[in-house]
Amino acid sequence: KSNNFDLITRVFNYFGIPTEIVKNDNLASNSLIYTFSSILNLINLIKEKVFDEDFKLSYLSVARSFIYCMSDDELTNLVLDNDFYSTSLYESIVKLSNNLEIKSNCSLIEEIIDEFDIINKLSLIGDIEQNLMRIEYIYSLASNYSSLGFNGVSFINKLKEVLDSEFKIEIKGFDGGSDSVKIMTIHKSKGLEYPLVYLPFLTSTFFN
């Protein structure tokens, strides 16, 4: 079971043995994706000049994310003073929403990443390699939607729909190298062959 992966990894690490957890990660279940979705929503709302509760919720989501790391007190004062429109966050979103109709989808994604210095801030949430893969996946979606004729607001709406989807969208896990012990579930091992295989926890109630 995957909830034992951390224990197994710690045991191997104690003896200096490199490990690699082989798994697929859900694209949507991640703070980077939540933040990206909120930014897209803000761009769309500001472009359409809609400043409702949805705008405030998305704004607060980005403000408290790893991008700005605003404290609860700062967020509370922001709401009480209704001071959303004189902040650097608001200025950045307005900048991104300008000329949206003539930007390519990939250009928009690049501008979001550059404007908020997202790559350099990934260390604040960890799993840097996995999050870089998530960004690459978003790039591929942007390119695919361009070929389907989705651009500007229609692209933002479509991409946000995918990022907010309750469906599990999986990306291949990070390959830690061939010279390591591969840790995976029985389900994930289907179709794979290894010269030596250990099956821990076979005596647990899960298998009885």
Short mmCIF file of C-alpha atoms in Angstrom, two decimals:
data_model
loop_
_atom_site.label_atom_id
_atom_site.label_comp_id
_atom_site.label_asym_id
_atom_site.label_seq_id
_atom_site.Cartn_x
_atom_site.Cartn_y
_atom_site.Cartn_z
CA LYS A 1 0.00 0.00 0.00
CA SER A 2 1.29 3.44 -0.87
CA ASN A 3 0.78 4.76 2.67
CA ASN A 4 3.77 2.60 3.68
CA PHE A 5 6.10 4.18 1.11
CA ASP A 6 7.54 6.75 3.54
CA LEU A 7 8.44 4.06 6.08
CA ILE A 8 10.10 1.87 3.45
CA THR A 9 12.02 4.83 2.05
CA ARG A 10 13.31 5.82 5.51
CA VAL A 11 14.57 2.28 6.14
CA PHE A 12 16.51 2.18 2.88
CA ASN A 13 17.84 5.70 3.39
CA TYR A 14 19.09 4.71 6.84
CA PHE A 15 21.31 2.11 5.19
CA GLY A 16 22.38 4.51 2.44
CA ILE A 17 20.44 2.74 -0.31
CA PRO A 18 18.93 5.03 -2.99
CA THR A 19 15.25 4.62 -3.66
CA GLU A 20 12.72 5.73 -6.25
CA ILE A 21 8.96 5.80 -5.69
CA VAL A 22 7.30 4.82 -8.96
CA LYS A 23 3.87 6.40 -9.19
CA ASN A 24 1.66 8.72 -11.16
CA ASP A 25 0.70 12.02 -9.53
CA ASN A 26 -2.67 13.68 -9.80
CA LEU A 27 -2.20 16.95 -11.65
CA ALA A 28 -5.04 18.72 -9.85
CA SER A 29 -4.21 17.76 -6.25
CA ASN A 30 -1.48 20.31 -5.76
CA SER A 31 -1.04 23.84 -4.39
CA LEU A 32 0.72 24.96 -7.58
CA ILE A 33 -2.31 23.95 -9.66
CA TYR A 34 -4.77 25.56 -7.23
CA THR A 35 -2.78 28.80 -7.40
CA PHE A 36 -2.50 28.66 -11.18
CA SER A 37 -6.25 28.15 -11.46
CA SER A 38 -6.92 31.16 -9.21
CA ILE A 39 -4.59 33.34 -11.30
CA LEU A 40 -6.39 32.32 -14.48
CA ASN A 41 -9.72 33.12 -12.88
CA LEU A 42 -8.49 36.55 -11.79
CA ILE A 43 -7.23 37.36 -15.29
CA ASN A 44 -10.59 36.41 -16.73
CA LEU A 45 -12.61 38.34 -14.14
CA ILE A 46 -10.51 41.50 -14.42
CA LYS A 47 -10.65 41.30 -18.20
CA GLU A 48 -14.45 41.14 -17.97
CA LYS A 49 -14.48 43.80 -15.19
CA VAL A 50 -16.23 41.49 -12.74
CA PHE A 51 -15.37 42.19 -9.08
CA ASP A 52 -17.71 39.89 -7.19
CA GLU A 53 -17.20 37.34 -4.40
CA ASP A 54 -15.54 34.97 -6.86
CA PHE A 55 -12.97 37.68 -7.56
CA LYS A 56 -12.27 38.15 -3.84
CA LEU A 57 -11.93 34.42 -3.20
CA SER A 58 -9.51 33.94 -6.08
CA TYR A 59 -7.57 37.03 -5.01
CA LEU A 60 -7.22 35.76 -1.44
CA SER A 61 -6.23 32.32 -2.70
CA VAL A 62 -3.29 33.77 -4.64
CA ALA A 63 -2.39 36.22 -1.86
CA ARG A 64 -2.06 33.47 0.74
CA SER A 65 -0.32 31.06 -1.64
CA PHE A 66 3.42 30.41 -1.89
CA ILE A 67 3.64 33.30 -4.38
CA TYR A 68 2.83 36.04 -1.81
CA CYS A 69 2.63 34.21 1.54
CA MET A 70 0.42 36.88 3.11
CA SER A 71 -0.51 36.29 6.74
CA ASP A 72 -4.07 35.90 8.03
CA ASP A 73 -3.86 39.36 9.61
CA GLU A 74 -2.80 40.93 6.33
CA LEU A 75 -5.62 39.15 4.49
CA THR A 76 -8.16 40.23 7.09
CA ASN A 77 -7.10 43.88 6.79
CA LEU A 78 -7.23 43.59 3.03
CA VAL A 79 -10.84 42.43 3.15
CA LEU A 80 -11.95 44.90 5.81
CA ASP A 81 -10.42 47.84 3.95
CA ASN A 82 -11.53 46.48 0.56
CA ASP A 83 -8.02 47.32 -0.55
CA PHE A 84 -7.70 44.88 -3.45
CA TYR A 85 -7.00 47.43 -6.15
CA SER A 86 -3.86 49.18 -4.91
CA THR A 87 -1.70 46.11 -4.49
CA SER A 88 1.10 44.64 -6.58
CA LEU A 89 -0.98 41.48 -7.08
CA TYR A 90 -3.80 43.45 -8.69
CA GLU A 91 -1.34 45.36 -10.88
CA SER A 92 0.23 42.09 -12.03
CA ILE A 93 -3.13 40.58 -12.95
CA VAL A 94 -4.15 43.72 -14.86
CA LYS A 95 -0.86 43.56 -16.74
CA LEU A 96 -1.49 39.91 -17.67
CA SER A 97 -5.04 40.64 -18.82
CA ASN A 98 -3.91 43.37 -21.22
CA ASN A 99 -4.01 42.36 -24.90
CA LEU A 100 -5.21 38.91 -23.88
CA GLU A 101 -7.02 38.42 -27.18
CA ILE A 102 -3.80 38.60 -29.22
CA LYS A 103 -1.53 36.56 -26.94
CA SER A 104 -0.74 32.97 -27.75
CA ASN A 105 -1.69 30.45 -25.10
CA CYS A 106 1.91 29.48 -24.41
CA SER A 107 2.92 33.15 -24.18
CA LEU A 108 0.26 33.71 -21.53
CA ILE A 109 1.55 30.77 -19.47
CA GLU A 110 5.12 32.08 -19.78
CA GLU A 111 4.04 35.58 -18.72
CA ILE A 112 2.26 34.20 -15.64
CA ILE A 113 5.35 32.22 -14.64
CA ASP A 114 7.67 35.18 -15.18
CA GLU A 115 5.41 37.80 -13.57
CA PHE A 116 5.14 35.84 -10.32
CA ASP A 117 8.63 34.30 -10.43
CA ILE A 118 6.99 30.91 -10.00
CA ILE A 119 10.01 28.75 -10.92
CA ASN A 120 12.23 30.30 -8.25
CA LYS A 121 9.45 30.05 -5.66
CA LEU A 122 8.80 26.34 -6.15
CA SER A 123 11.26 25.61 -3.33
CA LEU A 124 8.69 27.06 -0.92
CA ILE A 125 6.28 24.18 -1.62
CA GLY A 126 8.80 21.39 -2.32
CA ASP A 127 8.58 18.59 -4.91
CA ILE A 128 10.39 20.84 -7.39
CA GLU A 129 10.85 18.16 -10.07
CA GLN A 130 7.22 17.10 -9.89
CA ASN A 131 5.99 20.69 -10.03
CA LEU A 132 8.21 21.40 -13.04
CA MET A 133 6.51 18.44 -14.71
CA ARG A 134 3.14 19.96 -13.86
CA ILE A 135 4.19 23.21 -15.51
CA GLU A 136 5.32 21.29 -18.60
CA TYR A 137 1.92 19.59 -18.67
CA ILE A 138 0.19 22.99 -18.54
CA TYR A 139 2.37 24.11 -21.46
CA SER A 140 1.30 21.06 -23.44
CA LEU A 141 -2.36 21.80 -22.70
CA ALA A 142 -1.84 25.39 -23.86
CA SER A 143 -0.35 24.19 -27.14
CA ASN A 144 -3.08 21.60 -27.68
CA TYR A 145 -5.87 24.11 -27.05
CA SER A 146 -4.29 26.48 -29.56
CA SER A 147 -4.58 23.82 -32.23
CA LEU A 148 -8.25 23.36 -31.28
CA GLY A 149 -8.97 27.07 -31.66
CA PHE A 150 -9.17 28.02 -27.98
CA ASN A 151 -7.43 31.35 -27.33
CA GLY A 152 -7.72 34.27 -24.94
CA VAL A 153 -10.72 34.06 -22.64
CA SER A 154 -11.95 30.79 -24.18
CA PHE A 155 -8.54 29.20 -23.48
CA ILE A 156 -8.54 30.43 -19.88
CA ASN A 157 -12.03 29.04 -19.32
CA LYS A 158 -11.11 25.68 -20.85
CA LEU A 159 -7.81 25.35 -19.01
CA LYS A 160 -9.38 26.35 -15.70
CA GLU A 161 -12.11 23.77 -16.30
CA VAL A 162 -9.43 21.09 -16.68
CA LEU A 163 -7.41 22.23 -13.65
CA ASP A 164 -10.53 22.39 -11.48
CA SER A 165 -11.85 19.07 -12.74
CA GLU A 166 -12.72 16.39 -10.21
CA PHE A 167 -11.37 13.80 -12.61
CA LYS A 168 -7.95 12.38 -11.84
CA ILE A 169 -5.45 13.71 -14.37
CA GLU A 170 -2.21 11.79 -13.95
CA ILE A 171 1.34 12.66 -14.94
CA LYS A 172 4.22 10.21 -14.84
CA GLY A 173 6.24 10.34 -11.63
CA PHE A 174 9.82 11.61 -11.50
CA ASP A 175 12.44 9.06 -12.54
CA GLY A 176 15.06 9.00 -9.81
CA GLY A 177 17.55 6.98 -11.90
CA SER A 178 18.07 3.32 -12.75
CA ASP A 179 20.54 2.57 -9.93
CA SER A 180 17.97 2.58 -7.14
CA VAL A 181 15.40 0.40 -5.41
CA LYS A 182 12.00 0.88 -7.06
CA ILE A 183 9.11 1.20 -4.60
CA MET A 184 5.61 0.73 -6.00
CA THR A 185 2.21 -0.81 -5.37
CA ILE A 186 1.24 -4.21 -6.81
CA HIS A 187 -1.16 -2.42 -9.15
CA LYS A 188 1.63 -0.19 -10.48
CA SER A 189 3.95 -3.18 -11.02
CA LYS A 190 1.66 -4.86 -13.57
CA GLY A 191 3.54 -5.56 -16.78
CA LEU A 192 6.96 -4.82 -15.25
CA GLU A 193 9.79 -7.32 -14.69
CA TYR A 194 12.65 -7.17 -12.20
CA PRO A 195 15.33 -9.78 -11.34
CA LEU A 196 14.65 -9.44 -7.61
CA VAL A 197 11.36 -8.49 -5.93
CA TYR A 198 10.48 -8.04 -2.24
CA LEU A 199 6.87 -8.01 -1.04
CA PRO A 200 6.73 -6.36 2.40
CA PHE A 201 3.72 -6.31 4.73
CA LEU A 202 2.21 -9.52 3.32
CA THR A 203 1.14 -10.45 6.84
CA SER A 204 -0.93 -7.29 7.27
CA THR A 205 -4.73 -7.54 7.47
CA PHE A 206 -4.98 -5.86 4.06
CA PHE A 207 -3.96 -9.16 2.42
CA ASN A 208 -5.92 -11.54 4.68
#
